[in-house]
XYZ file of C-alpha atoms in Angstrom:
336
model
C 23.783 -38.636 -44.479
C 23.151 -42.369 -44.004
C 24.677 -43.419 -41.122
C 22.098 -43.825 -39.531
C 20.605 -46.060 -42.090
C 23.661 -48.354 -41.038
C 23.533 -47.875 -37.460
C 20.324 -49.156 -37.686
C 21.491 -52.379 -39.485
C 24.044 -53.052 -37.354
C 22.284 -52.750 -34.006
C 19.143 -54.705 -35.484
C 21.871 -57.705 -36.215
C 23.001 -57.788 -32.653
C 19.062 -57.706 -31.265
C 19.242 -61.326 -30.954
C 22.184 -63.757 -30.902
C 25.486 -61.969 -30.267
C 28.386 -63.305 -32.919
C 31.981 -63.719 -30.949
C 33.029 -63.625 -34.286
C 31.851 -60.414 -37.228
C 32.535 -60.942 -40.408
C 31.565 -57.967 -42.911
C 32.628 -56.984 -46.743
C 33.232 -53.833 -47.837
C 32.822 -53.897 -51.849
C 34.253 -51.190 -54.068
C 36.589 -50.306 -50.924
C 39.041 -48.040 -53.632
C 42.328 -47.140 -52.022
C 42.056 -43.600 -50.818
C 41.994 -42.721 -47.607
C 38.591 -43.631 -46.697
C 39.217 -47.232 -47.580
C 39.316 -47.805 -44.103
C 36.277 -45.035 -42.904
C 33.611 -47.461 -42.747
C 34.849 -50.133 -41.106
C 36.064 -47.548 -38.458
C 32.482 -46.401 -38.208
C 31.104 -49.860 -37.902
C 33.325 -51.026 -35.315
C 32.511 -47.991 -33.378
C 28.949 -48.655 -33.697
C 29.694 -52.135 -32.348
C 31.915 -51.000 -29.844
C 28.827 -48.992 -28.331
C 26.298 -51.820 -28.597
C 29.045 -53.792 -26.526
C 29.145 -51.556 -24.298
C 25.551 -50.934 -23.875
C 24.854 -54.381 -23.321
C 28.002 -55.443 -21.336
C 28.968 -57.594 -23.712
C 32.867 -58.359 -24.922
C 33.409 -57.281 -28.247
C 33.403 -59.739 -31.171
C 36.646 -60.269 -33.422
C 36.069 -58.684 -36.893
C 37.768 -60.088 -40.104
C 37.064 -57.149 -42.400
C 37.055 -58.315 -46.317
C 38.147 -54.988 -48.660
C 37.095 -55.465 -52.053
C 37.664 -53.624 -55.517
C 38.700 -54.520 -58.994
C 42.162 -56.395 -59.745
C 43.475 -52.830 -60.782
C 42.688 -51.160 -57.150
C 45.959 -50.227 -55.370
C 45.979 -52.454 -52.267
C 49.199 -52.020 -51.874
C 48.357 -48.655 -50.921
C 45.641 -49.316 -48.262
C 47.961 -51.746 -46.561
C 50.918 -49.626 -46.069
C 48.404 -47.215 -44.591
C 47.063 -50.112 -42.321
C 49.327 -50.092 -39.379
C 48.115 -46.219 -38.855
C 44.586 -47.311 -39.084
C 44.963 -50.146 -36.207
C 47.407 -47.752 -33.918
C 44.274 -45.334 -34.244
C 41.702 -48.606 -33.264
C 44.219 -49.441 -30.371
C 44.241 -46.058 -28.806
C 40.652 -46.294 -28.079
C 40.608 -49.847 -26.936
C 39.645 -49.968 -22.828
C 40.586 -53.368 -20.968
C 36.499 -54.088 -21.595
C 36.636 -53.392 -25.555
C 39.699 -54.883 -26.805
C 39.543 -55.666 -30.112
C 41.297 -58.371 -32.186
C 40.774 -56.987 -36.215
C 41.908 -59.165 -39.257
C 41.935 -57.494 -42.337
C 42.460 -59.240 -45.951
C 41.971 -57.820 -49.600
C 39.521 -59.784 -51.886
C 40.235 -58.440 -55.891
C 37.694 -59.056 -57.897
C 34.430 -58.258 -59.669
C 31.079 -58.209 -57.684
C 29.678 -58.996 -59.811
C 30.407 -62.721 -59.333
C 30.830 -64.941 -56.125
C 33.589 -63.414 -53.705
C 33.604 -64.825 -50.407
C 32.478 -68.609 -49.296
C 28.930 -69.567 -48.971
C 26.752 -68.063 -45.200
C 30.528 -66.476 -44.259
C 29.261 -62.787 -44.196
C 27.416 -60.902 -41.104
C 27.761 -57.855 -42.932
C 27.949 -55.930 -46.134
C 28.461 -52.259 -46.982
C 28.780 -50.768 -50.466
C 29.536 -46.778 -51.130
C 28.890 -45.354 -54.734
C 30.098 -48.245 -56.755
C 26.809 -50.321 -58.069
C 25.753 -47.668 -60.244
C 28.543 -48.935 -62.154
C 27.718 -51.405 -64.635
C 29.122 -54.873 -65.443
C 30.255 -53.528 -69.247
C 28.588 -51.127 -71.549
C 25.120 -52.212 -72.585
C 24.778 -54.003 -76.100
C 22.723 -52.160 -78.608
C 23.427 -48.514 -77.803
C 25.833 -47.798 -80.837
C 23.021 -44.992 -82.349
C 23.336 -43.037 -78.967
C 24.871 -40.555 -81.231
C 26.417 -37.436 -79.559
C 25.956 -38.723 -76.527
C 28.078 -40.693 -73.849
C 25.479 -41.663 -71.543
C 21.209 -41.731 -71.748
C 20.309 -38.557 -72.474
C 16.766 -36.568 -74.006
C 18.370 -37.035 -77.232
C 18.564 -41.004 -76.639
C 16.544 -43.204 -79.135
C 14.351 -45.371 -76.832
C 16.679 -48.610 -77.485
C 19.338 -47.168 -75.609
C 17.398 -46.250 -72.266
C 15.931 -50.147 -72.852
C 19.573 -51.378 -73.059
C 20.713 -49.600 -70.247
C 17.918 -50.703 -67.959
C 18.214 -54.206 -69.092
C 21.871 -54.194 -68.036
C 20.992 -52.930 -64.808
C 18.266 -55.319 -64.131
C 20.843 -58.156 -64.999
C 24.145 -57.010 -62.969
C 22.233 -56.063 -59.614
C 19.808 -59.005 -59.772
C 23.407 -61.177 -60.554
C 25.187 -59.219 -57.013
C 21.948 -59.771 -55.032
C 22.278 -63.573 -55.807
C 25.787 -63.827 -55.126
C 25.574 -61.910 -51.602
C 22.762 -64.200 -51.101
C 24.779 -67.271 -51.454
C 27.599 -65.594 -48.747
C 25.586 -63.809 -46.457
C 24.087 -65.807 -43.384
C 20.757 -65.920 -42.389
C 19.863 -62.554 -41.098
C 23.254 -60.745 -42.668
C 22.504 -57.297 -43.545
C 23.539 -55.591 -46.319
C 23.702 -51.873 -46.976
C 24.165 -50.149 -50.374
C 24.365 -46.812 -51.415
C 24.811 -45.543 -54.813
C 23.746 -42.271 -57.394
C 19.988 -42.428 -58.117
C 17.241 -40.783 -59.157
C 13.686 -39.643 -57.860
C 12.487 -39.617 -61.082
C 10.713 -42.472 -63.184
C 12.589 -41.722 -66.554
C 16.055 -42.761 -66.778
C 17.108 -40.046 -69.331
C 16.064 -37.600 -66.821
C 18.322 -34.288 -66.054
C 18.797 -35.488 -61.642
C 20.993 -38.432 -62.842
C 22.310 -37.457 -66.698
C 23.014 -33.942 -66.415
C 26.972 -34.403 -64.929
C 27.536 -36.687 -68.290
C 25.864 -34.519 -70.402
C 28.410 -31.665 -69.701
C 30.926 -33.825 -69.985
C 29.563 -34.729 -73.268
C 29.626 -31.340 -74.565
C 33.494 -30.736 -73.884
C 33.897 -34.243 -76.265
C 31.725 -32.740 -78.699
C 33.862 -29.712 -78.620
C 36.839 -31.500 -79.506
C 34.399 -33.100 -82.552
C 33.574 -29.570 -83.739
C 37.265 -28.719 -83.496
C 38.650 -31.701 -85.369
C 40.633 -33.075 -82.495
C 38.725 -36.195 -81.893
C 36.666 -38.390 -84.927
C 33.369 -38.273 -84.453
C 32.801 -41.975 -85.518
C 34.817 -41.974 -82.165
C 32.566 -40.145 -79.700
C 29.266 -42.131 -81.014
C 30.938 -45.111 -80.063
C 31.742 -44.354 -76.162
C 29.464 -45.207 -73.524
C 29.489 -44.917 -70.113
C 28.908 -48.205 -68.024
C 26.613 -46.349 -65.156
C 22.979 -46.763 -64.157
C 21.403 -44.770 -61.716
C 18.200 -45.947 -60.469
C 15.298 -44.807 -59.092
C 13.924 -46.240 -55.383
C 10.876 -48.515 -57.621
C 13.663 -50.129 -59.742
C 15.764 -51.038 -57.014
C 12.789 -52.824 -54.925
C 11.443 -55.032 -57.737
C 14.814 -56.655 -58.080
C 15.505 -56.924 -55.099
C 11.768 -58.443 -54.373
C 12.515 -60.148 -57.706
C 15.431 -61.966 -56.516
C 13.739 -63.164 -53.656
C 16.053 -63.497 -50.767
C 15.990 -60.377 -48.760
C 13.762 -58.456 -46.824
C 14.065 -54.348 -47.414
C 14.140 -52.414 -44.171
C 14.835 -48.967 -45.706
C 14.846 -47.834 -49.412
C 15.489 -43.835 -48.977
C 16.558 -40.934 -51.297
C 18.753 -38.387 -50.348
C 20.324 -34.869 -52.756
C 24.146 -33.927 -52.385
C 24.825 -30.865 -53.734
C 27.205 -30.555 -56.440
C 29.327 -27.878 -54.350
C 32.796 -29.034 -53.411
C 32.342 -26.764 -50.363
C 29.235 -28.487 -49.140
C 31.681 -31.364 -48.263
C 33.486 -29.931 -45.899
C 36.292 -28.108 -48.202
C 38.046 -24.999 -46.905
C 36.004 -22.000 -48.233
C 39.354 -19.536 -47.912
C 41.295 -21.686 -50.234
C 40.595 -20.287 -53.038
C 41.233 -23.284 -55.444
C 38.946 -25.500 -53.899
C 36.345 -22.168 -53.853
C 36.412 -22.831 -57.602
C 33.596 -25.431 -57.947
C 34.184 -26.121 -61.575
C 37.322 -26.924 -60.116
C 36.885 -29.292 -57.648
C 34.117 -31.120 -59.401
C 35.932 -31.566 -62.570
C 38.671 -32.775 -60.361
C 36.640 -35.493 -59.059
C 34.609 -36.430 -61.957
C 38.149 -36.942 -63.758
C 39.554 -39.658 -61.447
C 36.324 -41.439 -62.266
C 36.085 -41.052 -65.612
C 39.947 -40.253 -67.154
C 41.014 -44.110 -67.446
C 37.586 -44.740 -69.832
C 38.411 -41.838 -71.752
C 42.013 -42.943 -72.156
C 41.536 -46.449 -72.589
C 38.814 -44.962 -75.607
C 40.492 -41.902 -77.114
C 44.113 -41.923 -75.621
C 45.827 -39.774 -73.231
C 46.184 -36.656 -76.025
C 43.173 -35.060 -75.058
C 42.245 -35.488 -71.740
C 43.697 -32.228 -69.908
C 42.003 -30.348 -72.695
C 38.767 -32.431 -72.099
C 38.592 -31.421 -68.237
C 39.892 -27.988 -69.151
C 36.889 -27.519 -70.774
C 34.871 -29.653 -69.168
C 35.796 -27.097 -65.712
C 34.610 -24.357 -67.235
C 31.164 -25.886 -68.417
C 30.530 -26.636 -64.948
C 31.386 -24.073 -62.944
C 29.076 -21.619 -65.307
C 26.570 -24.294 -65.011
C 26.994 -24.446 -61.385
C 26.887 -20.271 -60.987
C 23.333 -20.401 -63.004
C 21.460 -23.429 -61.311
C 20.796 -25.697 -58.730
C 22.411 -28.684 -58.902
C 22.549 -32.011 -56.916
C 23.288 -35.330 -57.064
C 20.844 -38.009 -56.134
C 21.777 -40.814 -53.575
C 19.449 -43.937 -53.308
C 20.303 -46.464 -49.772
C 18.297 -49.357 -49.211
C 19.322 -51.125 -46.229
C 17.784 -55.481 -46.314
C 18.527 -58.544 -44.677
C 18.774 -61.852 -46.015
C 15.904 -63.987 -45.028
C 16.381 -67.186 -47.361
């Protein structure tokens, strides 16, 4: 849905000089199997540029990046597969040399040296916030903005924003050289309000199951009004005044796009009747994102009942309405 957003950034960065050497970052990389998906995509991409212009292909030191706690352990054993799969499509023209390294770490600080980037690619991780925002503790009932959310809390929450993606934009600025492109895709919203349904409806369900729990005497409530989730979702005019804030790139694209919430709009097996179960497969995913900040909060007692419950909100949910995620891209290069 936005690869072509990326093609576009890659074969504007080899318009005019043509680097022996590509360097490009892939932040938030996880360590499933599609750790290694986008920098198969982009060498492609490159590969056919090459080839377009008769030109040798570059070498590419690929940077993987995620939190200390990612397993990279994992997407190195799996790393040998990945380059057998590069070499089998290697002709004597395109051979490709491919250096791969894993960078842990936040980044929301400085990763890589200073103008040592071409390129950098980000998938659904910068809607993730820094830490919680300060000031939200009377979001009561709630785990996320919401209608019911006093004013404060939708200020906090932008705030935070505003200061963790105007801190990554300076950081990348400081690696990136001159005319680097960056791409970044994350969950958004069309919408002006942050507390609107597009962007807080998947938390608010989740929300209810917790509240269940509340009502049922199986988790404190003191305990629920004091968990947060660390996520902003932004709309296409917030991203562009930091970004023009910041001052050192140059937007190309800025683009919305809707996913919908379906498992089998992805590609699933319709016949296989688990994965037909979309309260199933949602509640699946949504709990590898968000079981280890409900352990870490409330402990590991309650979370199968959580997404037990949680499945069934959202599949009857899912059976009555339309729903979608928003994705926001914005493609820039850096230009001071």
């Amino acid at each position: 849905m936005t690869k072509h957003i990326t093609n576009e950034a890659i074969t504007n960065l080899f318009s005019g000089a043509f680097p022996s050497k590509l360097v490009m970052a892939e932040l938030g990389c996880s360590s499933g199997p599609n750790a290694f998906m986008v920098a198969s995509e982009l060498i492609g991409m490159i590969d056919k540029i090459c080839r377009n212009q008769n030109k040798k292909s570059p070498e590419y030191q690929v940077f993987l990046n995620d939190l200390p706690g990612n397993d990279f352990n994992a997407i190195f054993r799996s790393l040998s597969n990945f380059q057998e799969n590069l070499k089998s499509t290697e002709t004597p023209h395109n051979a490709r040399l491919c250096f791969f390294s894993g960078v842990p770490g936040s980044f929301y600080g400085r990763l890589f040296p200073s103008d040592s980037l071409h390129f950098v690619h980000s998938s659904y991780s910068l809607m993730w916030l820094s830490q919680v925002p300060e000031g939200v503790e009377n979001n009561k009932g709630n785990i996320y903005m919401a209608s019911t959310s006093p004013k404060n809390v939708l200020i906090a929450y932008y705030k935070q924003f505003q200061k963790d993606f105007t801190t990554f934009l300076e950081c990348r600025s400081e690696e990136l050289v001159i005319g680097g492109r960056m791409v970044l895709t994350f969950l958004g919203r069309i919408s002006s309000n942050s507390a609107d349904r597009e962007c807080c409806y998947i938390w608010g369900l989740l929300a209810l199951a917790l509240n269940e729990l509340v009502d049922e005497g199986m988790i404190e409530e003191k305990k629920l009004d004091s968990f947060n989730i660390p996520q902003y979702t932004p709309c296409l005019e917030e991203v562009k005044s930091e970004v023009i804030k910041e001052g050192s790139f140059t937007i190309n694209r800025l683009e919305f796009s809707k996913v919908n919430w379906n498992a089998s709009d992805k590609g699933i097996n319709p016949l296989d009747a688990t994965f037909n179960d979309d309260g199933y497969s949602l509640a699946k995913c949504m709990r590898a994102v968000a079981e280890p900040l409900i352990i870490s909060h409330f402990g590991e007692t309650i979370v199968d009942e959580v997404f037990i419950r949680y499945r069934k909100i959202v599949a009857d949910r899912m059976a009555k309405e339309i729903t979608e995620f928003v994705n926001v891209t914005v493609s820039m290069t850096k230009t001071k």
